[in-house]
Amino acid sequence: GESVGLHLPTLSVQEGDNSIINCAYSNSASDYFIWYKQESGKGPQFIIDIRSNMDKRQGQRVTVLLNKTVKHLSLQIAATQPGDSAVYFCAENRYTGRRALTFGSGTRLQVQP
Amino acid sequence: GAGVSQSPRYKVAKRGQDVALRCDPISGHVSLFWYQQALGQGPEFLTYFQNEAQLDKSGLPSDRFFAERPEGSVSTLKIQRTQQEDSAVYLCASTLTTGRTEAFFGQGTRLTVV
């Protein structure tokens, strides 16, 4: 199949371990942040989002942390599974003005069985 | 439909040809976005529709790119006189309303200009 990101930073983890994927953003005016998962040959898939007035949000096996002081976002995946292997992108947006997502650079997650 | 559908899945065009890429958003979704994704990069915004109105086309790289959504559902992205630098995956996304954060993406159209 197609490869979404041939030269992306890669995080390799063992199945069952926890994964932490990091993202630095630049726009301090963003209202919310989103993590997307993109498997080879597919479009991005929404994972979880967080408003800018929050610092943590949990979903099913995933936690997003937001540090506005250093403009840093992270995605934690608990008990990583082979199906989690993909490229992960962070994105930011605002509730007003331009509606489009601004994507950051991606990270490839490889889960070793 | 069940999800956002894009066609064709793959398109090979000779340099100078015109191409048309189609997006069928999720039924009832108000907002529709087109993005361009180069290999190894995150998607980059091209244009945005709210129903049939094109509210933002600031990301279109040149006047060779044109998008429409005449009835507020299906959208077409047209690229005239394709160039090699147009080679990329073109993604379409839709959201239920303008305020919703969860955008649903199609699988994309991979355009290769030879």
PDB file of C-alpha atoms in Angstrom:
ATOM      1  CA  GLY A   1       0.000   0.000   0.000  1.00  0.00           C
ATOM      2  CA  GLU A   2       0.929   3.657  -0.093  1.00  0.00           C
ATOM      3  CA  SER A   3       3.142   5.156   2.515  1.00  0.00           C
ATOM      4  CA  VAL A   4       1.877   8.354   4.034  1.00  0.00           C
ATOM      5  CA  GLY A   5       5.159   9.519   5.454  1.00  0.00           C
ATOM      6  CA  LEU A   6       8.459   8.115   4.268  1.00  0.00           C
ATOM      7  CA  HIS A   7      10.702  10.499   6.174  1.00  0.00           C
ATOM      8  CA  LEU A   8       8.713  11.164   9.316  1.00  0.00           C
ATOM      9  CA  PRO A   9      10.084  10.792  12.832  1.00  0.00           C
ATOM     10  CA  THR A  10       9.434   7.244  13.945  1.00  0.00           C
ATOM     11  CA  LEU A  11       8.516   5.915  17.334  1.00  0.00           C
ATOM     12  CA  SER A  12       8.949   2.195  17.743  1.00  0.00           C
ATOM     13  CA  VAL A  13       7.343   0.468  20.717  1.00  0.00           C
ATOM     14  CA  GLN A  14       6.656  -3.057  21.863  1.00  0.00           C
ATOM     15  CA  GLU A  15       3.113  -4.339  21.869  1.00  0.00           C
ATOM     16  CA  GLY A  16       1.587  -3.733  25.265  1.00  0.00           C
ATOM     17  CA  ASP A  17       3.823  -0.791  26.130  1.00  0.00           C
ATOM     18  CA  ASN A  18       2.551   2.752  26.450  1.00  0.00           C
ATOM     19  CA  SER A  19       3.308   5.219  23.660  1.00  0.00           C
ATOM     20  CA  ILE A  20       3.798   8.963  23.894  1.00  0.00           C
ATOM     21  CA  ILE A  21       3.675  11.051  20.755  1.00  0.00           C
ATOM     22  CA  ASN A  22       4.622  14.709  20.993  1.00  0.00           C
ATOM     23  CA  CYS A  23       3.717  17.782  19.007  1.00  0.00           C
ATOM     24  CA  ALA A  24       4.786  21.399  19.193  1.00  0.00           C
ATOM     25  CA  TYR A  25       2.347  24.020  17.949  1.00  0.00           C
ATOM     26  CA  SER A  26       2.867  27.643  17.077  1.00  0.00           C
ATOM     27  CA  ASN A  27      -0.486  29.414  17.167  1.00  0.00           C
ATOM     28  CA  SER A  28      -1.271  30.567  20.686  1.00  0.00           C
ATOM     29  CA  ALA A  29      -4.701  31.738  19.481  1.00  0.00           C
ATOM     30  CA  SER A  30      -5.920  28.238  18.674  1.00  0.00           C
ATOM     31  CA  ASP A  31      -9.155  27.259  20.383  1.00  0.00           C
ATOM     32  CA  TYR A  32      -8.753  23.524  20.242  1.00  0.00           C
ATOM     33  CA  PHE A  33      -6.357  20.807  19.257  1.00  0.00           C
ATOM     34  CA  ILE A  34      -6.991  17.460  17.678  1.00  0.00           C
ATOM     35  CA  TRP A  35      -5.082  14.261  17.159  1.00  0.00           C
ATOM     36  CA  TYR A  36      -5.566  12.318  13.937  1.00  0.00           C
ATOM     37  CA  LYS A  37      -4.405   8.831  12.994  1.00  0.00           C
ATOM     38  CA  GLN A  38      -3.604   8.088   9.377  1.00  0.00           C
ATOM     39  CA  GLU A  39      -3.057   4.558   8.181  1.00  0.00           C
ATOM     40  CA  SER A  40      -1.344   3.859   4.896  1.00  0.00           C
ATOM     41  CA  GLY A  41      -3.621   4.571   1.959  1.00  0.00           C
ATOM     42  CA  LYS A  42      -6.369   6.085   4.097  1.00  0.00           C
ATOM     43  CA  GLY A  43      -7.511   9.525   5.128  1.00  0.00           C
ATOM     44  CA  PRO A  44      -6.890  10.899   8.623  1.00  0.00           C
ATOM     45  CA  GLN A  45      -9.157   9.527  11.338  1.00  0.00           C
ATOM     46  CA  PHE A  46     -10.198  11.608  14.348  1.00  0.00           C
ATOM     47  CA  ILE A  47      -8.890  10.282  17.668  1.00  0.00           C
ATOM     48  CA  ILE A  48      -9.486  12.897  20.342  1.00  0.00           C
ATOM     49  CA  ASP A  49      -9.620  16.641  20.773  1.00  0.00           C
ATOM     50  CA  ILE A  50      -8.984  19.066  23.611  1.00  0.00           C
ATOM     51  CA  ARG A  51     -10.059  22.655  24.140  1.00  0.00           C
ATOM     52  CA  SER A  52      -7.402  25.242  24.774  1.00  0.00           C
ATOM     53  CA  ASN A  53      -8.767  25.930  28.268  1.00  0.00           C
ATOM     54  CA  MET A  54      -8.105  22.337  29.327  1.00  0.00           C
ATOM     55  CA  ASP A  55      -4.825  20.633  30.123  1.00  0.00           C
ATOM     56  CA  LYS A  56      -5.869  17.003  29.982  1.00  0.00           C
ATOM     57  CA  ARG A  57      -8.531  14.875  28.378  1.00  0.00           C
ATOM     58  CA  GLN A  58      -8.943  11.133  28.398  1.00  0.00           C
ATOM     59  CA  GLY A  59     -10.570   8.805  25.936  1.00  0.00           C
ATOM     60  CA  GLN A  60     -10.541   5.093  25.409  1.00  0.00           C
ATOM     61  CA  ARG A  61      -6.886   4.065  25.836  1.00  0.00           C
ATOM     62  CA  VAL A  62      -5.772   7.573  24.861  1.00  0.00           C
ATOM     63  CA  THR A  63      -4.938  10.688  26.851  1.00  0.00           C
ATOM     64  CA  VAL A  64      -4.100  14.080  25.435  1.00  0.00           C
ATOM     65  CA  LEU A  65      -2.076  16.570  27.450  1.00  0.00           C
ATOM     66  CA  LEU A  66      -1.822  20.245  26.611  1.00  0.00           C
ATOM     67  CA  ASN A  67       0.885  22.541  27.953  1.00  0.00           C
ATOM     68  CA  LYS A  68       0.139  26.026  26.741  1.00  0.00           C
ATOM     69  CA  THR A  69       3.152  27.516  28.468  1.00  0.00           C
ATOM     70  CA  VAL A  70       5.526  25.730  26.138  1.00  0.00           C
ATOM     71  CA  LYS A  71       3.004  25.192  23.321  1.00  0.00           C
ATOM     72  CA  HIS A  72       3.255  21.449  23.554  1.00  0.00           C
ATOM     73  CA  LEU A  73       0.718  18.720  22.961  1.00  0.00           C
ATOM     74  CA  SER A  74       1.110  15.023  23.588  1.00  0.00           C
ATOM     75  CA  LEU A  75      -0.881  11.887  22.880  1.00  0.00           C
ATOM     76  CA  GLN A  76      -0.498   8.950  25.186  1.00  0.00           C
ATOM     77  CA  ILE A  77      -1.675   5.541  24.026  1.00  0.00           C
ATOM     78  CA  ALA A  78      -2.006   2.885  26.706  1.00  0.00           C
ATOM     79  CA  ALA A  79      -1.245  -0.783  26.013  1.00  0.00           C
ATOM     80  CA  THR A  80      -0.265  -0.130  22.410  1.00  0.00           C
ATOM     81  CA  GLN A  81      -1.554  -2.673  19.914  1.00  0.00           C
ATOM     82  CA  PRO A  82      -0.392  -3.583  16.390  1.00  0.00           C
ATOM     83  CA  GLY A  83      -3.500  -1.858  15.046  1.00  0.00           C
ATOM     84  CA  ASP A  84      -2.195   1.400  16.453  1.00  0.00           C
ATOM     85  CA  SER A  85       0.615   1.421  13.895  1.00  0.00           C
ATOM     86  CA  ALA A  86       0.062   4.504  11.755  1.00  0.00           C
ATOM     87  CA  VAL A  87       1.152   8.103  11.270  1.00  0.00           C
ATOM     88  CA  TYR A  88      -0.190  10.463  13.920  1.00  0.00           C
ATOM     89  CA  PHE A  89      -0.791  14.157  13.288  1.00  0.00           C
ATOM     90  CA  CYS A  90      -1.698  16.906  15.676  1.00  0.00           C
ATOM     91  CA  ALA A  91      -3.870  19.716  14.338  1.00  0.00           C
ATOM     92  CA  GLU A  92      -5.186  23.016  15.640  1.00  0.00           C
ATOM     93  CA  ASN A  93      -8.204  25.160  14.854  1.00  0.00           C
ATOM     94  CA  ARG A  94     -10.260  28.103  15.976  1.00  0.00           C
ATOM     95  CA  TYR A  95     -13.987  28.511  16.527  1.00  0.00           C
ATOM     96  CA  THR A  96     -14.064  31.765  14.577  1.00  0.00           C
ATOM     97  CA  GLY A  97     -12.463  32.964  11.406  1.00  0.00           C
ATOM     98  CA  ARG A  98     -10.714  30.381   9.328  1.00  0.00           C
ATOM     99  CA  ARG A  99     -12.365  27.010   9.928  1.00  0.00           C
ATOM    100  CA  ALA A 100      -9.712  24.778   8.467  1.00  0.00           C
ATOM    101  CA  LEU A 101      -7.422  22.552  10.432  1.00  0.00           C
ATOM    102  CA  THR A 102      -3.729  23.382  10.551  1.00  0.00           C
ATOM    103  CA  PHE A 103      -1.779  20.158  10.741  1.00  0.00           C
ATOM    104  CA  GLY A 104       1.591  19.691  12.365  1.00  0.00           C
ATOM    105  CA  SER A 105       4.294  17.353  11.200  1.00  0.00           C
ATOM    106  CA  GLY A 106       3.461  13.727  11.768  1.00  0.00           C
ATOM    107  CA  THR A 107       5.024  10.908  13.727  1.00  0.00           C
ATOM    108  CA  ARG A 108       5.074   7.332  12.549  1.00  0.00           C
ATOM    109  CA  LEU A 109       4.252   4.822  15.270  1.00  0.00           C
ATOM    110  CA  GLN A 110       5.516   1.298  14.718  1.00  0.00           C
ATOM    111  CA  VAL A 111       4.302  -1.370  17.095  1.00  0.00           C
ATOM    112  CA  GLN A 112       6.506  -4.419  17.333  1.00  0.00           C
ATOM    113  CA  PRO A 113       4.704  -7.687  18.147  1.00  0.00           C
TER     114      PRO A 113
ATOM    115  CA  GLY B   1     -23.600   7.498   2.951  1.00  0.00           C
ATOM    116  CA  ALA B   2     -21.628   5.839   5.698  1.00  0.00           C
ATOM    117  CA  GLY B   3     -18.580   8.005   5.214  1.00  0.00           C
ATOM    118  CA  VAL B   4     -16.906  10.533   2.962  1.00  0.00           C
ATOM    119  CA  SER B   5     -16.351   9.059  -0.475  1.00  0.00           C
ATOM    120  CA  GLN B   6     -13.826  10.311  -2.995  1.00  0.00           C
ATOM    121  CA  SER B   7     -13.296   9.343  -6.601  1.00  0.00           C
ATOM    122  CA  PRO B   8     -11.280   8.400  -8.440  1.00  0.00           C
ATOM    123  CA  ARG B   9      -9.043   6.666  -5.956  1.00  0.00           C
ATOM    124  CA  TYR B  10      -6.038   7.117  -8.228  1.00  0.00           C
ATOM    125  CA  LYS B  11      -5.536   9.440 -11.154  1.00  0.00           C
ATOM    126  CA  VAL B  12      -2.595   9.647 -13.528  1.00  0.00           C
ATOM    127  CA  ALA B  13      -2.565  12.724 -15.706  1.00  0.00           C
ATOM    128  CA  LYS B  14      -0.178  13.897 -18.359  1.00  0.00           C
ATOM    129  CA  ARG B  15       1.267  17.305 -17.708  1.00  0.00           C
ATOM    130  CA  GLY B  16      -1.062  19.904 -19.122  1.00  0.00           C
ATOM    131  CA  GLN B  17      -4.228  17.837 -18.788  1.00  0.00           C
ATOM    132  CA  ASP B  18      -7.221  18.965 -16.769  1.00  0.00           C
ATOM    133  CA  VAL B  19      -8.497  16.749 -13.940  1.00  0.00           C
ATOM    134  CA  ALA B  20     -11.634  16.688 -11.816  1.00  0.00           C
ATOM    135  CA  LEU B  21     -11.740  15.096  -8.386  1.00  0.00           C
ATOM    136  CA  ARG B  22     -15.040  14.307  -6.724  1.00  0.00           C
ATOM    137  CA  CYS B  23     -16.063  14.298  -3.076  1.00  0.00           C
ATOM    138  CA  ASP B  24     -19.300  12.913  -1.657  1.00  0.00           C
ATOM    139  CA  PRO B  25     -19.511  14.125   1.952  1.00  0.00           C
ATOM    140  CA  ILE B  26     -21.538  12.495   4.683  1.00  0.00           C
ATOM    141  CA  SER B  27     -25.191  13.229   4.042  1.00  0.00           C
ATOM    142  CA  GLY B  28     -26.341  16.335   5.882  1.00  0.00           C
ATOM    143  CA  HIS B  29     -22.876  17.644   6.653  1.00  0.00           C
ATOM    144  CA  VAL B  30     -22.795  21.386   6.234  1.00  0.00           C
ATOM    145  CA  SER B  31     -19.079  22.045   6.021  1.00  0.00           C
ATOM    146  CA  LEU B  32     -16.746  20.597   3.416  1.00  0.00           C
ATOM    147  CA  PHE B  33     -12.991  21.035   3.174  1.00  0.00           C
ATOM    148  CA  TRP B  34     -10.365  20.150   0.588  1.00  0.00           C
ATOM    149  CA  TYR B  35      -6.782  19.476   1.631  1.00  0.00           C
ATOM    150  CA  GLN B  36      -3.634  18.640  -0.285  1.00  0.00           C
ATOM    151  CA  GLN B  37      -1.176  16.170   1.209  1.00  0.00           C
ATOM    152  CA  ALA B  38       2.310  15.823  -0.202  1.00  0.00           C
ATOM    153  CA  LEU B  39       4.268  12.689   0.544  1.00  0.00           C
ATOM    154  CA  GLY B  40       5.641  12.776   4.070  1.00  0.00           C
ATOM    155  CA  GLN B  41       3.697  15.878   5.029  1.00  0.00           C
ATOM    156  CA  GLY B  42       0.549  16.721   6.910  1.00  0.00           C
ATOM    157  CA  PRO B  43      -2.530  17.800   4.962  1.00  0.00           C
ATOM    158  CA  GLU B  44      -2.606  21.442   3.924  1.00  0.00           C
ATOM    159  CA  PHE B  45      -5.800  23.420   3.554  1.00  0.00           C
ATOM    160  CA  LEU B  46      -7.023  24.326   0.088  1.00  0.00           C
ATOM    161  CA  THR B  47     -10.610  25.545   0.368  1.00  0.00           C
ATOM    162  CA  TYR B  48     -13.758  25.439   2.526  1.00  0.00           C
ATOM    163  CA  PHE B  49     -17.487  25.377   1.787  1.00  0.00           C
ATOM    164  CA  GLN B  50     -20.424  25.998   4.045  1.00  0.00           C
ATOM    165  CA  ASN B  51     -23.322  24.458   2.143  1.00  0.00           C
ATOM    166  CA  GLU B  52     -22.901  25.754  -1.415  1.00  0.00           C
ATOM    167  CA  ALA B  53     -20.973  28.870  -0.444  1.00  0.00           C
ATOM    168  CA  GLN B  54     -17.223  28.836  -0.825  1.00  0.00           C
ATOM    169  CA  LEU B  55     -16.185  30.821   2.225  1.00  0.00           C
ATOM    170  CA  ASP B  56     -12.444  30.411   2.073  1.00  0.00           C
ATOM    171  CA  LYS B  57     -10.237  29.590  -0.885  1.00  0.00           C
ATOM    172  CA  SER B  58      -7.058  31.096   0.477  1.00  0.00           C
ATOM    173  CA  GLY B  59      -5.196  27.812   0.300  1.00  0.00           C
ATOM    174  CA  LEU B  60      -5.612  27.223  -3.421  1.00  0.00           C
ATOM    175  CA  PRO B  61      -2.059  27.372  -4.778  1.00  0.00           C
ATOM    176  CA  SER B  62      -2.873  28.979  -8.112  1.00  0.00           C
ATOM    177  CA  ASP B  63      -5.707  30.025 -10.373  1.00  0.00           C
ATOM    178  CA  ARG B  64      -5.427  26.626 -12.031  1.00  0.00           C
ATOM    179  CA  PHE B  65      -7.259  25.212  -9.024  1.00  0.00           C
ATOM    180  CA  PHE B  66     -11.016  25.594  -8.827  1.00  0.00           C
ATOM    181  CA  ALA B  67     -13.588  24.035  -6.510  1.00  0.00           C
ATOM    182  CA  GLU B  68     -17.360  24.012  -6.478  1.00  0.00           C
ATOM    183  CA  ARG B  69     -20.234  22.603  -4.471  1.00  0.00           C
ATOM    184  CA  PRO B  70     -23.275  23.817  -6.418  1.00  0.00           C
ATOM    185  CA  GLU B  71     -26.034  22.077  -4.454  1.00  0.00           C
ATOM    186  CA  GLY B  72     -24.382  21.997  -1.084  1.00  0.00           C
ATOM    187  CA  SER B  73     -23.559  18.307  -1.145  1.00  0.00           C
ATOM    188  CA  VAL B  74     -21.151  16.832  -3.723  1.00  0.00           C
ATOM    189  CA  SER B  75     -18.029  18.871  -4.386  1.00  0.00           C
ATOM    190  CA  THR B  76     -15.582  18.839  -7.268  1.00  0.00           C
ATOM    191  CA  LEU B  77     -11.995  20.029  -7.217  1.00  0.00           C
ATOM    192  CA  LYS B  78     -10.738  20.839 -10.676  1.00  0.00           C
ATOM    193  CA  ILE B  79      -7.132  21.371 -11.619  1.00  0.00           C
ATOM    194  CA  GLN B  80      -6.415  22.832 -15.022  1.00  0.00           C
ATOM    195  CA  ARG B  81      -3.208  22.351 -16.969  1.00  0.00           C
ATOM    196  CA  THR B  82      -1.747  20.017 -14.379  1.00  0.00           C
ATOM    197  CA  GLN B  83       1.907  20.356 -13.432  1.00  0.00           C
ATOM    198  CA  GLN B  84       4.224  17.868 -11.797  1.00  0.00           C
ATOM    199  CA  GLU B  85       4.148  19.817  -8.540  1.00  0.00           C
ATOM    200  CA  ASP B  86       0.413  19.118  -8.365  1.00  0.00           C
ATOM    201  CA  SER B  87       1.178  15.460  -7.656  1.00  0.00           C
ATOM    202  CA  ALA B  88      -0.184  14.742  -4.200  1.00  0.00           C
ATOM    203  CA  VAL B  89      -3.060  13.136  -2.344  1.00  0.00           C
ATOM    204  CA  TYR B  90      -6.153  15.316  -2.333  1.00  0.00           C
ATOM    205  CA  LEU B  91      -8.302  14.814   0.730  1.00  0.00           C
ATOM    206  CA  CYS B  92     -11.864  15.869   1.315  1.00  0.00           C
ATOM    207  CA  ALA B  93     -13.347  16.263   4.801  1.00  0.00           C
ATOM    208  CA  SER B  94     -16.782  17.161   6.099  1.00  0.00           C
ATOM    209  CA  THR B  95     -18.229  18.222   9.435  1.00  0.00           C
ATOM    210  CA  LEU B  96     -21.834  18.183  10.591  1.00  0.00           C
ATOM    211  CA  THR B  97     -21.883  21.881  11.422  1.00  0.00           C
ATOM    212  CA  THR B  98     -19.388  24.695  11.381  1.00  0.00           C
ATOM    213  CA  GLY B  99     -18.822  24.432  15.112  1.00  0.00           C
ATOM    214  CA  ARG B 100     -18.064  20.744  15.321  1.00  0.00           C
ATOM    215  CA  THR B 101     -14.459  19.748  15.802  1.00  0.00           C
ATOM    216  CA  GLU B 102     -14.623  16.223  14.426  1.00  0.00           C
ATOM    217  CA  ALA B 103     -13.899  16.264  10.722  1.00  0.00           C
ATOM    218  CA  PHE B 104     -14.473  13.081   8.746  1.00  0.00           C
ATOM    219  CA  PHE B 105     -12.000  12.498   5.959  1.00  0.00           C
ATOM    220  CA  GLY B 106     -12.328  10.527   2.767  1.00  0.00           C
ATOM    221  CA  GLN B 107      -9.648   8.124   1.660  1.00  0.00           C
ATOM    222  CA  GLY B 108      -8.256  10.679  -0.773  1.00  0.00           C
ATOM    223  CA  THR B 109      -7.412  10.784  -4.442  1.00  0.00           C
ATOM    224  CA  ARG B 110      -3.787  10.215  -5.314  1.00  0.00           C
ATOM    225  CA  LEU B 111      -2.926  12.380  -8.304  1.00  0.00           C
ATOM    226  CA  THR B 112       0.249  11.654 -10.222  1.00  0.00           C
ATOM    227  CA  VAL B 113       1.229  14.039 -12.983  1.00  0.00           C
ATOM    228  CA  VAL B 114       3.668  12.577 -15.481  1.00  0.00           C
TER     229      VAL B 114
END
